[in-house]
PDB file of C-alpha atoms in Angstrom:
ATOM      1  CA  MET A  27      66.050  -7.684 -12.853  1.00  0.00           C
ATOM      2  CA  ILE A  28      67.102 -10.193 -15.224  1.00  0.00           C
ATOM      3  CA  ARG A  29      67.562 -13.345 -12.636  1.00  0.00           C
ATOM      4  CA  LYS A  30      63.685 -12.730 -10.841  1.00  0.00           C
ATOM      5  CA  ALA A  31      62.560 -13.209 -14.456  1.00  0.00           C
ATOM      6  CA  MET A  32      63.685 -16.250 -14.758  1.00  0.00           C
ATOM      7  CA  ILE A  33      62.455 -17.223 -10.746  1.00  0.00           C
ATOM      8  CA  VAL A  34      58.657 -15.809 -12.166  1.00  0.00           C
ATOM      9  CA  MET A  35      59.339 -17.297 -15.831  1.00  0.00           C
ATOM     10  CA  PRO A  36      60.810 -20.283 -15.505  1.00  0.00           C
ATOM     11  CA  LEU A  37      59.775 -21.510 -19.501  1.00  0.00           C
ATOM     12  CA  LEU A  38      61.280 -18.226 -21.035  1.00  0.00           C
ATOM     13  CA  ALA A  39      64.426 -19.054 -18.773  1.00  0.00           C
ATOM     14  CA  LEU A  40      65.874 -22.204 -19.614  1.00  0.00           C
ATOM     15  CA  PRO A  41      67.856 -21.461 -22.403  1.00  0.00           C
ATOM     16  CA  LEU A  42      69.138 -18.770 -19.939  1.00  0.00           C
ATOM     17  CA  THR A  43      70.029 -20.939 -17.161  1.00  0.00           C
ATOM     18  CA  ALA A  44      74.370 -21.463 -17.946  1.00  0.00           C
ATOM     19  CA  CYS A  45      74.191 -17.691 -17.901  1.00  0.00           C
ATOM     20  CA  THR A  46      73.699 -17.603 -14.177  1.00  0.00           C
ATOM     21  CA  GLY A  47      77.010 -19.222 -13.533  1.00  0.00           C
ATOM     22  CA  THR A  48      79.597 -16.295 -14.553  1.00  0.00           C
ATOM     23  CA  ALA A  49      77.666 -13.688 -12.803  1.00  0.00           C
ATOM     24  CA  ASP A  50      79.189 -14.545  -9.666  1.00  0.00           C
ATOM     25  CA  LYS A  51      82.083 -14.489 -10.025  1.00  0.00           C
ATOM     26  CA  PRO A  52      82.942 -11.032 -10.044  1.00  0.00           C
ATOM     27  CA  ASN A  53      81.218 -10.256  -6.531  1.00  0.00           C
ATOM     28  CA  ALA A  54      83.568 -11.958  -5.123  1.00  0.00           C
ATOM     29  CA  ALA A  55      86.078  -9.250  -6.694  1.00  0.00           C
ATOM     30  CA  ALA A  56      83.525  -6.685  -6.018  1.00  0.00           C
ATOM     31  CA  SER A  57      82.930  -7.314  -2.254  1.00  0.00           C
ATOM     32  CA  ALA A  58      86.403  -7.768  -1.584  1.00  0.00           C
ATOM     33  CA  THR A  59      87.015  -4.472  -2.921  1.00  0.00           C
ATOM     34  CA  SER A  60      84.255  -2.692  -1.974  1.00  0.00           C
ATOM     35  CA  ALA A  61      84.816  -1.562   1.198  1.00  0.00           C
ATOM     36  CA  ALA A  62      87.985   0.776   0.295  1.00  0.00           C
ATOM     37  CA  PRO A  63      85.068   3.550  -2.285  1.00  0.00           C
ATOM     38  CA  SER A  64      82.624   3.356   0.653  1.00  0.00           C
ATOM     39  CA  ALA A  65      85.452   4.022   3.495  1.00  0.00           C
ATOM     40  CA  VAL A  66      86.923   7.135   0.709  1.00  0.00           C
ATOM     41  CA  ALA A  67      83.531   8.367   0.164  1.00  0.00           C
ATOM     42  CA  PRO A  68      82.671  10.667   3.163  1.00  0.00           C
ATOM     43  CA  SER A  69      86.320  12.377   2.496  1.00  0.00           C
ATOM     44  CA  SER A  70      85.914  12.866  -0.831  1.00  0.00           C
ATOM     45  CA  ALA A  71      82.047  13.804  -0.053  1.00  0.00           C
ATOM     46  CA  ALA A  72      83.101  16.799   2.318  1.00  0.00           C
ATOM     47  CA  ALA A  73      86.238  18.334  -0.057  1.00  0.00           C
ATOM     48  CA  SER A  74      83.468  19.359  -2.242  1.00  0.00           C
ATOM     49  CA  ALA A  75      79.864  19.845  -1.943  1.00  0.00           C
ATOM     50  CA  THR A  76      79.154  18.706  -5.499  1.00  0.00           C
ATOM     51  CA  ALA A  77      81.062  15.749  -4.849  1.00  0.00           C
ATOM     52  CA  GLN A  78      78.234  13.752  -3.753  1.00  0.00           C
ATOM     53  CA  ALA A  79      79.268  10.937  -6.540  1.00  0.00           C
ATOM     54  CA  PRO A  80      82.812  11.392  -7.768  1.00  0.00           C
ATOM     55  CA  ASP A  81      83.034   7.576  -8.652  1.00  0.00           C
ATOM     56  CA  GLY A  82      79.873   7.070 -10.905  1.00  0.00           C
ATOM     57  CA  GLN A  83      77.252   6.384  -8.398  1.00  0.00           C
ATOM     58  CA  GLU A  84      74.475   9.261  -9.900  1.00  0.00           C
ATOM     59  CA  GLU A  85      75.559   7.898 -12.873  1.00  0.00           C
ATOM     60  CA  LEU A  86      74.680   4.745 -12.254  1.00  0.00           C
ATOM     61  CA  ARG A  87      71.496   5.485 -10.174  1.00  0.00           C
ATOM     62  CA  GLN A  88      70.340   7.077 -13.359  1.00  0.00           C
ATOM     63  CA  ALA A  89      71.099   3.711 -15.614  1.00  0.00           C
ATOM     64  CA  VAL A  90      69.302   1.607 -12.488  1.00  0.00           C
ATOM     65  CA  LEU A  91      66.666   3.454 -13.169  1.00  0.00           C
ATOM     66  CA  ALA A  92      66.048   3.775 -17.209  1.00  0.00           C
ATOM     67  CA  TYR A  93      66.545   0.100 -16.879  1.00  0.00           C
ATOM     68  CA  SER A  94      64.189  -0.516 -14.409  1.00  0.00           C
ATOM     69  CA  ASP A  95      61.702   1.762 -16.149  1.00  0.00           C
ATOM     70  CA  ALA A  96      62.364   0.078 -19.360  1.00  0.00           C
ATOM     71  CA  PHE A  97      62.013  -3.482 -18.002  1.00  0.00           C
ATOM     72  CA  LEU A  98      58.614  -2.960 -16.011  1.00  0.00           C
ATOM     73  CA  ASP A  99      57.319  -1.004 -18.830  1.00  0.00           C
ATOM     74  CA  ALA A 100      58.299  -3.381 -21.429  1.00  0.00           C
ATOM     75  CA  LYS A 101      60.499  -1.609 -23.504  1.00  0.00           C
ATOM     76  CA  PRO A 102      62.543  -4.304 -24.764  1.00  0.00           C
ATOM     77  CA  THR A 103      64.809  -2.084 -27.234  1.00  0.00           C
ATOM     78  CA  VAL A 104      65.516   0.498 -24.419  1.00  0.00           C
ATOM     79  CA  ALA A 105      66.442  -2.280 -21.596  1.00  0.00           C
ATOM     80  CA  TYR A 106      68.456  -3.921 -23.852  1.00  0.00           C
ATOM     81  CA  ASP A 107      70.407  -1.227 -24.795  1.00  0.00           C
ATOM     82  CA  LEU A 108      71.411  -1.119 -21.097  1.00  0.00           C
ATOM     83  CA  PHE A 109      71.951  -4.764 -20.973  1.00  0.00           C
ATOM     84  CA  SER A 110      76.407  -5.137 -20.944  1.00  0.00           C
ATOM     85  CA  ALA A 111      78.059  -6.798 -24.110  1.00  0.00           C
ATOM     86  CA  ARG A 112      78.363  -9.866 -22.272  1.00  0.00           C
ATOM     87  CA  CYS A 113      74.472 -10.270 -21.608  1.00  0.00           C
ATOM     88  CA  LYS A 114      73.748  -9.003 -25.752  1.00  0.00           C
ATOM     89  CA  ASP A 115      76.066 -12.498 -26.625  1.00  0.00           C
ATOM     90  CA  ARG A 116      74.210 -14.704 -24.192  1.00  0.00           C
ATOM     91  CA  VAL A 117      70.466 -13.048 -24.215  1.00  0.00           C
ATOM     92  CA  THR A 118      68.705 -12.692 -27.742  1.00  0.00           C
ATOM     93  CA  LEU A 119      66.825  -9.614 -27.963  1.00  0.00           C
ATOM     94  CA  SER A 120      63.783 -11.756 -28.751  1.00  0.00           C
ATOM     95  CA  GLU A 121      64.389 -13.875 -25.945  1.00  0.00           C
ATOM     96  CA  PHE A 122      64.875 -10.374 -23.560  1.00  0.00           C
ATOM     97  CA  THR A 123      61.496  -9.357 -25.274  1.00  0.00           C
ATOM     98  CA  GLY A 124      59.571 -12.460 -24.150  1.00  0.00           C
ATOM     99  CA  MET A 125      60.553 -11.712 -20.754  1.00  0.00           C
ATOM    100  CA  LEU A 126      59.876  -7.991 -20.973  1.00  0.00           C
ATOM    101  CA  THR A 127      56.403  -9.011 -21.668  1.00  0.00           C
ATOM    102  CA  ALA A 128      55.415 -11.094 -19.106  1.00  0.00           C
ATOM    103  CA  ALA A 129      56.681  -9.259 -16.817  1.00  0.00           C
ATOM    104  CA  LYS A 130      54.430  -6.597 -17.767  1.00  0.00           C
ATOM    105  CA  GLN A 131      51.314  -8.666 -17.660  1.00  0.00           C
ATOM    106  CA  ILE A 132      52.533  -9.475 -14.353  1.00  0.00           C
ATOM    107  CA  TYR A 133      53.586  -6.350 -12.774  1.00  0.00           C
ATOM    108  CA  GLY A 134      52.007  -3.587 -14.950  1.00  0.00           C
ATOM    109  CA  LYS A 135      54.451  -0.470 -15.001  1.00  0.00           C
ATOM    110  CA  ALA A 136      57.137   0.838 -14.003  1.00  0.00           C
ATOM    111  CA  MET A 137      57.491   1.733 -10.537  1.00  0.00           C
ATOM    112  CA  PRO A 138      59.567   4.232  -8.324  1.00  0.00           C
ATOM    113  CA  LEU A 139      62.390   2.854  -6.268  1.00  0.00           C
ATOM    114  CA  LYS A 140      61.921   2.796  -2.562  1.00  0.00           C
ATOM    115  CA  THR A 141      66.091   2.109  -1.616  1.00  0.00           C
ATOM    116  CA  PHE A 142      69.020   2.813  -3.857  1.00  0.00           C
ATOM    117  CA  ASP A 143      72.966   1.705  -2.506  1.00  0.00           C
ATOM    118  CA  ALA A 144      75.207   0.466  -4.943  1.00  0.00           C
ATOM    119  CA  GLN A 145      79.139  -0.966  -4.181  1.00  0.00           C
ATOM    120  CA  ILE A 146      81.590   0.540  -7.159  1.00  0.00           C
ATOM    121  CA  SER A 147      85.346  -0.526  -7.661  1.00  0.00           C
ATOM    122  CA  GLY A 148      86.301   0.662 -10.754  1.00  0.00           C
ATOM    123  CA  ASP A 149      83.893   0.402 -13.899  1.00  0.00           C
ATOM    124  CA  LEU A 150      82.186  -2.759 -11.638  1.00  0.00           C
ATOM    125  CA  ALA A 151      79.291  -2.382  -9.633  1.00  0.00           C
ATOM    126  CA  ARG A 152      77.056  -4.273  -6.963  1.00  0.00           C
ATOM    127  CA  VAL A 153      73.529  -2.705  -6.809  1.00  0.00           C
ATOM    128  CA  THR A 154      70.798  -3.233  -4.477  1.00  0.00           C
ATOM    129  CA  TYR A 155      67.436  -1.544  -5.219  1.00  0.00           C
ATOM    130  CA  THR A 156      64.222  -2.280  -3.571  1.00  0.00           C
ATOM    131  CA  TYR A 157      60.343  -1.751  -4.647  1.00  0.00           C
ATOM    132  CA  ASP A 158      57.156  -2.000  -3.141  1.00  0.00           C
ATOM    133  CA  VAL A 159      56.808  -4.807  -4.549  1.00  0.00           C
ATOM    134  CA  PRO A 160      59.787  -7.229  -2.902  1.00  0.00           C
ATOM    135  CA  ALA A 161      59.148  -9.688  -5.262  1.00  0.00           C
ATOM    136  CA  LEU A 162      61.110  -7.276  -7.392  1.00  0.00           C
ATOM    137  CA  ASN A 163      63.903  -6.227  -4.901  1.00  0.00           C
ATOM    138  CA  GLN A 164      67.629  -6.693  -6.280  1.00  0.00           C
ATOM    139  CA  THR A 165      70.571  -7.435  -4.474  1.00  0.00           C
ATOM    140  CA  ASN A 166      73.950  -7.411  -5.327  1.00  0.00           C
ATOM    141  CA  GLU A 167      73.366  -6.933  -9.310  1.00  0.00           C
ATOM    142  CA  PRO A 168      76.109  -6.799 -11.133  1.00  0.00           C
ATOM    143  CA  TRP A 169      76.696  -3.719 -13.663  1.00  0.00           C
ATOM    144  CA  VAL A 170      79.883  -2.878 -15.633  1.00  0.00           C
ATOM    145  CA  ARG A 171      80.955   0.442 -17.286  1.00  0.00           C
ATOM    146  CA  GLU A 172      80.977   0.079 -20.736  1.00  0.00           C
ATOM    147  CA  ASP A 173      82.703   2.956 -23.036  1.00  0.00           C
ATOM    148  CA  GLY A 174      81.520   5.155 -20.224  1.00  0.00           C
ATOM    149  CA  LYS A 175      78.796   4.225 -19.670  1.00  0.00           C
ATOM    150  CA  TRP A 176      76.817   1.605 -16.521  1.00  0.00           C
ATOM    151  CA  LYS A 177      75.320  -1.577 -18.253  1.00  0.00           C
ATOM    152  CA  GLN A 178      73.225  -4.127 -16.501  1.00  0.00           C
ATOM    153  CA  ASP A 179      75.122  -7.347 -16.394  1.00  0.00           C
ATOM    154  CA  ASP A 180      73.195  -9.670 -14.656  1.00  0.00           C
ATOM    155  CA  CYS A 181      72.618 -12.215 -17.226  1.00  0.00           C
TER     156      CYS A 181
END
């Protein structure tokens, strides 16, 4: 969601432009290994009725929802807590607060996700999710599991 905010709010994004180059590097690794988890998922799900998300899918979905709601409702400290350590090193809470404030002015409030798809490979994930407002849709957004919790890694 950060990349979308940077497109919508170019003045706020100027100090962040150096961050976008490294976000694509994990994409190649994640996409190269993402086929294995999805190929294994059907047999894992069939083995157990409660094994809907053995690789962290549900935890990831809940983290994405929490981040999305906090981002669109302009709750910067909540959303910033869902930011990866790498992103916190690159984007200050003050810069992040400005982006969330502008997003709230543009979009008004949190909205439900229409679709959600995640490709998880170990502690890395690529998440695609959509809204009724296409400008907010995210494609292959990077997420990382840090200390057992999913963190948004799109900076």
